[in-house]
Amino acid sequence: MAKLLQRVEVNLRSFYVFNSSYCKREGEEDKKVLFYHPNDIELNTKIKDVGLSEAIIHFTGTFTSDDDCQALHTQKTTQLFYQPEDKYWMVLVLNVPKEVRLKDGVEVADYRGAEICDRIYRAILKQCYQMFRFLNGTFNCIGWEEQNLDQRRELLCQKLQAFYDKYLTTLKDLAHCDIVDMLHSIQYMPLDKSLFLRAQNFRMLSEAFPSIKETVMLYQEQILCGGRLLPEDLYCLHSYIVKNVLKDDANSSTIAVSPSLKRSISESPFDGFVRAQLAGEGDGQDTGEESPLKIYISLEKKLMPYYMLIYRALNITLCLFIDAEEPEPKQAFYDELHAYMASQLKALARDVASELAKEAAGATGHDSSSESAPKYLFINEQSLQHHSNLPRLVPQTIPRNVMSIIADLSHPFDKSGLDSSPAEELQVKTTNDYWIVKRCCNFRQYYVILCNSKATLLDVTQEARRIFEQELTDDVFFDK
Amino acid sequence: MDIERSLSVDTNSTCEFLDAEGDSEINDSETNFYQEADHDQEAEIQNHSIISELRDGLETQNATALSPEPGQSKQLAASAESLALSTSTSAKTEDSNSALDEEHDYLHDSVWRGQKKHIFILSEAGKPIFSLHGKEDKLATLFGVIQALVSFVQHSQDAITSIHAGGIKIAFMHRGSLILVAASRSNMSVQQLQLQLGDVYNQILSILTYSEMNKNFEKRKNLDLRRLLSGSERLFYNLLANDGCSTKVSNNVFTFLTNSIRVFPLPTTVRSQITSAIQSNCSKIKNLVFAVLIANNKLISLVRLKAYSIHPADLRLIFNLVECSESFKSSENWSPICLPRFDKNGFLHAYVSYLADDCQACLLLLSVDRDGFFELKDAKVKITEKLKRNHCLEAVNEELKQPFNVKLYQQVVGIPEMRHFLYKPKSTAQLLCPMLRHPYKSLAELDRLEAIYCDLLHRIHNSVRPLKLIYEVKESEVVLAWATGTYELYAVFEPVVDKATVIKYVDKLIKWIEKEYDVYFIRNHATF
């Protein structure tokens, strides 16, 4: 075997957004390109890349009228395509993993494109769009009031630039993306019934304050109740909160806490309303009263803008959505809300914390997160919840091939399919002696991962059954 | 022996032509499964010609008999063409109503667009060579687009491999001066499509040889290769008909998916009598490289010159040639054939003849001597006489008469819940599969079976994350794939059967195959 000299993991080569209809005549090809990362590249190259993408899309149109070009594979790259809105295409170009080996004294590059699981990265591309839409609305609605097409395009380009320049830097290391990134699913916190009801009761806020259309509550990084938000909106909200609000606990530079609210609890540095200053928005204009964050979600089957107010009490984060058609909420509104719910929310946060402490104390007997213990992942396709003990922060504990195989096995759930896919059971054994057991039925997918070279098919079946029975007792996962 | 000596020098470089799974390199055969393409390319660089070496050996030994001058291969190419023309009795007629679709616009024809599989072959310059559906010259624009895509990506020191869109995969292969493209709606993976494109590419070389094709392209970049291939279209159609897009219900598709061939089941004594009849009548013939006896698309016996073997991909070309040349049945034939995995730069001369009017087994004697016709004809007559005398022809006929092998049938019937299986020993590139029965008798159901096997094979042989075992309970069947150190087994069961029963049946089947191994497989191919 030739000696491995170097391995370069999968990495981002480029990312671009284009719309061919902006090019009205020859010589204006640059107008198609709405955003291109990295920016410091020759315009000609950008135009050529977009041109190839257009050609590929057109070529597939020869055989299928679905207008659904998904991926182009070359020896050195994998290019994922996504058309979120009519005529708007987004393309994510990855450099495939590369291994440089010494063969007979000569360095030979081996491109390992087959290692890449398209689905994972297409899901990431899709999320790139969803996140933009969450914060800016659709491509099409940007600058809709503008009559001049060029200016409209210019406005969109600015928005894209402002958003993606920042977003792409916060993108997770592509080499470590796995099935959970693909599913866009969310971990809910399992709570006992009385606590859960108390959390749910905060949705009643909309009765006392009619301008509040919906509420979502998180405890640390987990969702307590997600209201009527669609799973994909909830996922965006969740990742926004985790990336921009919770992460900044340590680094408070971009977060401003209303000075009128005092910090009384030491566990959480912030308490009260959180006002995030988005880059490029309201920056430097210290007019005392900042505009609340505007986001786009579909509560009534239609994507609408809402003001999102974020309130924190200890480890609880409460998001309140207010119709953006109405005037911006005033300081008095914040104060009134604060007075109304602060103590209740804190009490709930304390009770959840003690409940968790109790559970943790009870669970020390068997530590299910230890390395040798069987791993599992349960997914509810309809609510996009997942429940798992996969050690995601230490990716090396489960070999790459096992994670990729799970991604291969999982079937994509599209909104098109109203019927659940047929019940199936599947067991595979990898060449490095990992077993993966998959079950799916009734819109749920369950995976169990075991590592045991001696086990037989029947042993594994039994062990998997034991784990299913032991872990599938969670009310939240099953009853919701 | 002079030949022997000159060969022995070369044994190292030629052992790659031994059975696919027995590749000389130390890499495990699993990862090697799909790397055949790379092998080919390496071989192309090496550019050595076994046939010319064999001829050189022949020349020193028998200087007056032959004088292989450089112009010879051209002559051969011409004769290859005439062969193709003369035997095109079963040429496809589907597209012959050309007068009607003179103005046909395929790109807006929903039937054309919706075909389950398309295969396109074109030259690097974008000249159409072949299209599975539709007349290729009516598709010039499409061929132009393909050529542009390939060369555009090539321009940035890269190569296009595949495109994926809703429900369709498009695989690309750029080999030598040719671009081959497969667009498929089936469950075949890109790697499997490339395996099929590899077979198509080999088919072209088999007619022209690599060197001849290149010489022609060097002379004229804009060459219309169809001229050189005309008359042999049926070979391509037949080769490509071997999967679900055809109208035939057959097991043929599984041989190329597993990169193997099938063996004609015969009692061991009969097979060894046949082999020794070939050996005894051929061992004296100088310049004979291979003797191949086939019936019903399956191999009865292969006798080879020491140190050489036929790659399964080459054998599939031979099967394909015999299967779609009805004319072989009526008369003996003498034709040049290139076996690209053996030597892609030269022709072997094949004496092809069915053993007897009353025995539909086809004998091919492949020689490097282009004047050996009569000697080989004599050998065939003697072989037939010998086989008649010791009742081997009867045994072959007996087996041919059955719609399927009786013992295999009984075995399969003995496991009623098992619907179908593929068994391939690791040590040989040979495949055992039972006849297709209910429910896979209909094309739609066969399609589904093919999709199941494609999926299993793809996952077991995945180049970066291979699997050892798959057990899957699906809606309409239970499927099992199992790759051990000695064999690969893929089996499909009734959907209601439970796991313990499946294990019991698989165990039973494996034991039976091991017991009957020599009836269904050939362990080692004999030498002259």
XYZ file of N, CA, C and O in Angstrom, chain A residues 155-274:
480
model
N -30.199 45.787 -4.441
C -30.663 45.650 -3.064
C -30.514 44.209 -2.582
O -30.035 43.942 -1.477
N -30.913 43.292 -3.440
C -30.819 41.871 -3.102
C -29.364 41.473 -2.902
O -29.022 40.774 -1.947
N -28.490 41.956 -3.817
C -27.069 41.635 -3.716
C -26.518 42.093 -2.375
O -25.772 41.377 -1.725
N -26.917 43.306 -1.970
C -26.426 43.844 -0.700
C -26.871 42.967 0.465
O -26.080 42.644 1.351
N -28.141 42.597 0.448
C -28.672 41.748 1.520
C -27.931 40.416 1.579
O -27.573 39.941 2.657
N -27.741 39.836 0.389
C -27.065 38.532 0.323
C -25.657 38.662 0.869
O -25.194 37.841 1.659
N -24.986 39.698 0.427
C -23.607 39.928 0.844
C -23.538 40.084 2.362
O -22.733 39.446 3.030
N -24.422 40.951 2.890
C -24.401 41.227 4.326
C -24.648 39.949 5.110
O -23.990 39.683 6.116
N -25.595 39.155 4.628
C -25.936 37.961 5.375
C -24.875 36.865 5.223
O -24.357 36.341 6.206
N -24.558 36.525 3.979
C -23.711 35.339 3.776
C -22.255 35.557 4.168
O -21.584 34.622 4.578
N -21.753 36.778 4.034
C -20.376 37.015 4.469
C -20.207 36.580 5.918
O -19.195 35.991 6.285
N -21.240 36.862 6.717
C -21.156 36.488 8.122
C -21.523 35.013 8.292
O -20.833 34.267 8.976
N -22.602 34.607 7.636
C -23.124 33.253 7.837
C -22.093 32.186 7.469
O -21.914 31.195 8.171
N -21.409 32.394 6.350
C -20.472 31.373 5.894
C -19.309 31.195 6.865
O -18.741 30.106 6.964
N -18.962 32.260 7.582
C -17.857 32.108 8.540
C -18.306 31.297 9.744
O -17.483 30.680 10.416
N -19.608 31.312 10.017
C -20.069 30.565 11.188
C -20.505 29.150 10.821
O -20.943 28.396 11.681
N -20.395 28.808 9.549
C -20.793 27.478 9.097
C -19.968 26.422 9.817
O -18.771 26.572 9.992
N -20.638 25.359 10.211
C -19.947 24.268 10.903
C -18.872 23.664 10.005
O -19.027 23.644 8.778
N -17.815 23.185 10.604
C -16.757 22.530 9.831
C -17.384 21.438 8.956
O -17.962 20.483 9.455
N -17.249 21.601 7.652
C -17.955 20.714 6.731
C -17.544 19.252 6.884
O -18.307 18.347 6.610
N -16.323 19.034 7.325
C -15.848 17.655 7.442
C -16.591 16.912 8.550
O -16.610 15.689 8.569
N -17.184 17.663 9.477
C -17.820 16.998 10.611
C -19.335 17.007 10.545
O -19.998 16.721 11.526
N -19.856 17.337 9.385
C -21.303 17.337 9.261
C -21.798 15.899 9.158
O -21.173 15.074 8.503
N -22.894 15.619 9.832
C -23.377 14.240 9.817
C -24.891 14.208 9.655
O -25.513 15.206 9.299
N -25.454 13.059 9.960
C -26.881 12.875 9.699
C -27.756 13.867 10.443
O -28.779 14.312 9.935
N -27.349 14.264 11.630
C -28.204 15.179 12.400
C -28.240 16.545 11.710
O -29.271 17.211 11.678
N -27.122 16.941 11.117
C -27.118 18.185 10.343
C -28.015 18.046 9.125
O -28.615 18.996 8.645
N -28.062 16.821 8.616
C -28.857 16.591 7.428
C -30.349 16.675 7.735
O -31.123 17.216 6.967
N -30.730 16.128 8.876
C -32.150 16.034 9.187
C -32.753 17.357 9.602
O -33.951 17.539 9.548
N -31.900 18.288 10.006
C -32.404 19.553 10.524
C -33.362 19.303 11.662
O -34.407 19.927 11.764
N -33.027 18.355 12.491
C -33.956 18.046 13.563
C -33.475 18.692 14.847
O -32.378 19.200 14.950
N -34.334 18.635 15.811
C -34.163 19.430 17.015
C -34.271 18.516 18.218
O -35.091 17.602 18.235
N -33.460 18.766 19.215
C -33.624 17.986 20.438
C -34.568 18.720 21.378
O -34.325 19.864 21.754
N -35.649 18.065 21.722
C -36.578 18.608 22.699
C -36.158 18.135 24.077
O -35.566 17.071 24.217
N -36.506 18.939 25.072
C -36.187 18.494 26.410
C -37.382 17.728 26.971
O -38.501 18.238 27.001
N -37.138 16.496 27.387
C -38.236 15.744 27.990
C -38.518 16.296 29.385
O -37.593 16.511 30.168
N -39.762 16.565 29.671
C -40.127 17.129 30.967
C -41.272 16.327 31.554
O -42.060 15.740 30.829
N -41.357 16.343 32.883
C -42.522 15.658 33.444
C -43.753 16.519 33.185
O -43.657 17.698 32.856
N -44.914 15.932 33.337
C -46.120 16.545 32.785
C -46.427 17.905 33.396
O -46.789 18.849 32.698
N -46.262 18.031 34.711
C -46.676 19.284 35.346
C -45.756 20.427 34.904
O -46.209 21.534 34.635
N -44.469 20.144 34.806
C -43.547 21.179 34.351
C -43.846 21.554 32.900
O -43.807 22.724 32.527
N -44.148 20.523 32.131
C -44.432 20.763 30.721
C -45.658 21.663 30.580
O -45.673 22.603 29.787
N -46.665 21.412 31.400
C -47.875 22.230 31.338
C -47.577 23.668 31.744
O -48.074 24.624 31.142
N -46.741 23.825 32.758
C -46.393 25.177 33.179
C -45.684 25.921 32.044
O -45.916 27.116 31.814
N -44.816 25.192 31.352
C -44.123 25.814 30.220
C -45.129 26.189 29.131
O -45.106 27.291 28.590
N -46.040 25.258 28.879
C -47.058 25.506 27.861
C -47.909 26.730 28.209
O -48.355 27.454 27.326
N -48.116 26.937 29.503
C -48.978 28.035 29.931
C -48.484 29.401 29.470
O -49.263 30.336 29.355
N -47.174 29.486 29.207
C -46.668 30.779 28.758
C -47.206 31.164 27.384
O -47.120 32.308 26.978
N -47.783 30.192 26.727
C -48.392 30.539 25.445
C -49.642 31.381 25.657
O -50.129 32.025 24.738
N -50.155 31.344 26.897
C -51.338 32.154 27.226
C -51.038 33.646 27.212
O -51.941 34.468 27.288
N -49.758 33.992 27.185
C -49.369 35.397 27.135
C -50.144 36.150 26.063
O -50.449 37.328 26.206
N -50.443 35.451 24.988
C -51.116 36.123 23.879
C -52.533 36.543 24.255
O -53.132 37.362 23.577
N -53.046 35.991 25.339
C -54.357 36.454 25.772
C -54.248 37.762 26.538
O -55.065 38.679 26.352
N -53.218 37.839 27.370
C -53.005 39.082 28.104
C -52.446 40.173 27.192
O -52.748 41.354 27.354
N -51.639 39.787 26.264
C -51.017 40.736 25.332
C -51.375 40.324 23.896
O -50.651 39.538 23.290
N -52.455 40.795 23.368
C -52.954 40.290 22.069
C -51.974 40.495 20.917
O -52.075 39.800 19.911
N -51.040 41.413 21.041
C -50.121 41.599 19.920
C -49.121 40.442 19.813
O -48.483 40.256 18.777
N -49.007 39.666 20.878
C -48.103 38.505 20.805
C -48.827 37.373 20.073
O -49.890 36.923 20.492
N -48.259 36.956 18.965
C -48.926 35.950 18.144
C -48.485 34.537 18.503
O -49.208 33.578 18.269
N -47.293 34.406 19.017
C -46.806 33.062 19.308
C -45.612 33.158 20.248
O -44.939 34.200 20.312
N -45.373 32.093 20.995
C -44.192 32.057 21.866
C -43.473 30.716 21.699
O -44.098 29.698 21.389
N -42.162 30.761 21.884
C -41.358 29.541 21.852
C -40.439 29.593 23.062
O -39.884 30.653 23.370
N -40.299 28.474 23.756
C -39.462 28.480 24.946
C -38.333 27.458 24.837
O -38.538 26.327 24.413
N -37.141 27.884 25.207
C -35.995 26.978 25.224
C -35.430 26.907 26.631
O -35.489 27.882 27.388
N -34.864 25.772 26.967
C -34.075 25.683 28.182
C -32.670 25.317 27.737
O -32.456 24.262 27.122
N -31.721 26.168 28.025
C -30.392 26.033 27.450
C -30.541 25.848 25.944
O -31.139 26.686 25.285
N -30.046 24.738 25.399
C -30.131 24.610 23.945
C -31.297 23.741 23.501
O -31.402 23.397 22.327
N -32.112 23.343 24.432
C -33.199 22.439 24.051
C -34.546 23.154 24.064
O -34.770 24.076 24.855
N -35.417 22.665 23.202
C -36.730 23.289 23.086
C -37.667 22.723 24.147
O -37.739 21.494 24.317
N -38.348 23.626 24.869
C -39.369 23.155 25.812
C -40.724 23.115 25.117
O -41.440 22.140 25.202
N -41.084 24.217 24.467
C -42.273 24.141 23.627
C -42.104 25.034 22.413
O -41.560 26.132 22.510
N -42.530 24.499 21.315
C -42.224 25.133 20.032
C -43.387 25.855 19.398
O -43.282 26.320 18.277
N -44.492 25.927 20.103
C -45.642 26.642 19.565
C -46.095 26.071 18.241
O -45.956 24.881 17.983
N -46.621 26.959 17.395
C -47.133 26.476 16.109
C -46.090 26.602 15.019
O -46.413 26.511 13.833
N -44.859 26.848 15.371
C -43.850 27.057 14.336
C -43.651 25.783 13.511
O -43.655 24.681 14.055
N -43.466 25.967 12.225
C -43.153 24.823 11.377
C -41.772 24.314 11.777
O -40.919 25.086 12.199
N -41.554 22.987 11.618
C -40.259 22.445 12.033
C -39.071 23.202 11.438
O -38.101 23.469 12.141
N -39.174 23.568 10.146
C -37.995 24.225 9.563
C -37.799 25.634 10.120
O -36.679 26.085 10.290
N -38.905 26.308 10.459
C -38.769 27.617 11.097
C -38.183 27.475 12.493
O -37.333 28.259 12.908
N -38.660 26.452 13.182
C -38.172 26.226 14.536
C -36.677 25.918 14.510
O -35.919 26.374 15.363
N -36.271 25.162 13.497
C -34.849 24.838 13.378
C -34.028 26.108 13.168
O -32.966 26.276 13.758
N -34.527 26.987 12.315
C -33.829 28.258 12.077
C -33.762 29.074 13.362
O -32.720 29.616 13.710
N -34.897 29.149 14.027
C -34.949 29.908 15.275
C -33.951 29.333 16.261
O -33.172 30.054 16.880
N -33.983 28.022 16.379
C -33.104 27.346 17.317
C -31.646 27.648 16.998
O -30.868 28.017 17.862
N -31.287 27.527 15.711
C -29.876 27.741 15.415
C -29.514 29.218 15.547
O -28.384 29.545 15.897
N -30.493 30.096 15.322
C -30.213 31.515 15.532
C -29.936 31.783 17.008
O -28.959 32.434 17.374
N -30.802 31.244 17.865
C -30.652 31.464 19.308
C -29.322 30.881 19.789
O -28.569 31.527 20.509
N -29.038 29.648 19.349
C -27.814 29.001 19.815
C -26.587 29.768 19.340
O -25.652 29.995 20.093
N -26.608 30.191 18.083
C -25.424 30.847 17.529
C -25.272 32.275 18.030
O -24.164 32.744 18.237
N -26.385 33.005 18.147
C -26.273 34.429 18.388
C -26.589 34.860 19.809
O -26.128 35.902 20.229
N -27.376 34.077 20.505
C -27.763 34.519 21.837
C -27.028 33.734 22.912
O -26.383 34.310 23.775
N -27.107 32.415 22.834
C -26.506 31.614 23.889
C -24.989 31.616 23.816
O -24.310 31.709 24.813
N -24.498 31.535 22.592
C -23.049 31.475 22.428
C -22.390 32.716 23.001
O -21.277 32.684 23.489
N -23.118 33.825 22.922
C -22.527 35.082 23.329
C -22.530 35.278 24.833
O -22.107 36.307 25.322
N -23.016 34.270 25.552
C -22.901 34.337 27.002
C -21.462 34.580 27.397
O -21.161 35.340 28.307
N -20.612 33.920 26.681
C -19.194 34.050 26.998
C -18.624 35.340 26.412
O -17.752 35.970 26.990
N -19.163 35.708 25.284
C -18.584 36.836 24.575
C -19.698 37.854 24.346
O -20.471 37.745 23.422
N -19.757 38.851 25.172
C -20.946 39.693 25.223
C -20.884 40.893 24.286
O -21.705 41.782 24.363
N -19.937 40.911 23.380
C -19.704 42.117 22.592
C -20.908 42.518 21.736
O -21.155 43.698 21.552
N -21.635 41.549 21.215
C -22.709 41.932 20.316
C -24.071 41.966 20.993
O -25.072 42.163 20.353
N -24.077 41.718 22.259
C -25.365 41.660 22.928
C -25.504 42.863 23.864
O -24.614 43.194 24.630
N -26.620 43.480 23.759
C -26.884 44.583 24.667
C -28.081 44.226 25.526
O -29.091 43.762 25.015
N -27.929 44.378 26.803
C -29.038 44.072 27.689
C -29.686 45.388 28.076
O -29.008 46.372 28.341
N -30.978 45.386 28.079
C -31.675 46.615 28.467
C -31.178 47.082 29.832
O -31.234 46.312 30.794
N -30.743 48.289 29.881
C -30.168 48.760 31.143
C -31.218 48.853 32.252
O -30.889 48.783 33.423
N -32.444 48.956 31.839
C -33.476 49.115 32.862
C -33.705 47.839 33.666
O -34.324 47.868 34.717
N -33.217 46.756 33.159
C -33.452 45.490 33.852
C -32.197 45.091 34.595
O -31.115 45.018 34.025
N -32.364 44.815 35.840
C -31.174 44.510 36.634
C -30.861 43.024 36.569
O -31.727 42.182 36.389
N -29.586 42.736 36.709
C -29.199 41.326 36.777
C -29.226 40.906 38.225
O -28.507 41.439 39.037
N -30.012 39.941 38.520
C -30.065 39.541 39.910
C -29.537 38.121 40.109
O -29.090 37.772 41.181
N -29.575 37.360 39.083
C -29.173 35.958 39.249
C -27.790 35.760 38.632
O -27.526 36.200 37.520
N -26.958 35.070 39.314
C -25.588 34.965 38.848
C -25.403 33.830 37.829
O -24.488 33.867 37.028
N -26.273 32.823 37.848
C -26.046 31.661 36.964
C -26.038 32.059 35.493
O -25.298 31.517 34.694
N -26.913 32.959 35.151
C -26.950 33.399 33.782
C -26.575 34.866 33.772
O -27.128 35.656 34.526
N -25.642 35.228 32.925
C -25.197 36.613 32.942
C -26.279 37.561 32.476
O -26.214 38.748 32.746
N -27.236 37.058 31.722
C -28.253 37.951 31.182
C -29.605 37.566 31.710
O -29.931 36.403 31.850
N -30.359 38.564 31.930
C -31.689 38.336 32.446
C -32.527 39.480 31.919
O -32.115 40.631 31.987
N -33.665 39.145 31.382
C -34.485 40.198 30.813
C -34.434 40.154 29.306
O -34.035 39.141 28.722
N -34.819 41.234 28.660
C -34.874 41.234 27.201
C -33.479 41.358 26.593
O -32.651 42.126 27.050
N -33.259 40.586 25.582
C -31.983 40.613 24.884
C -32.210 41.329 23.568
O -33.144 41.022 22.840
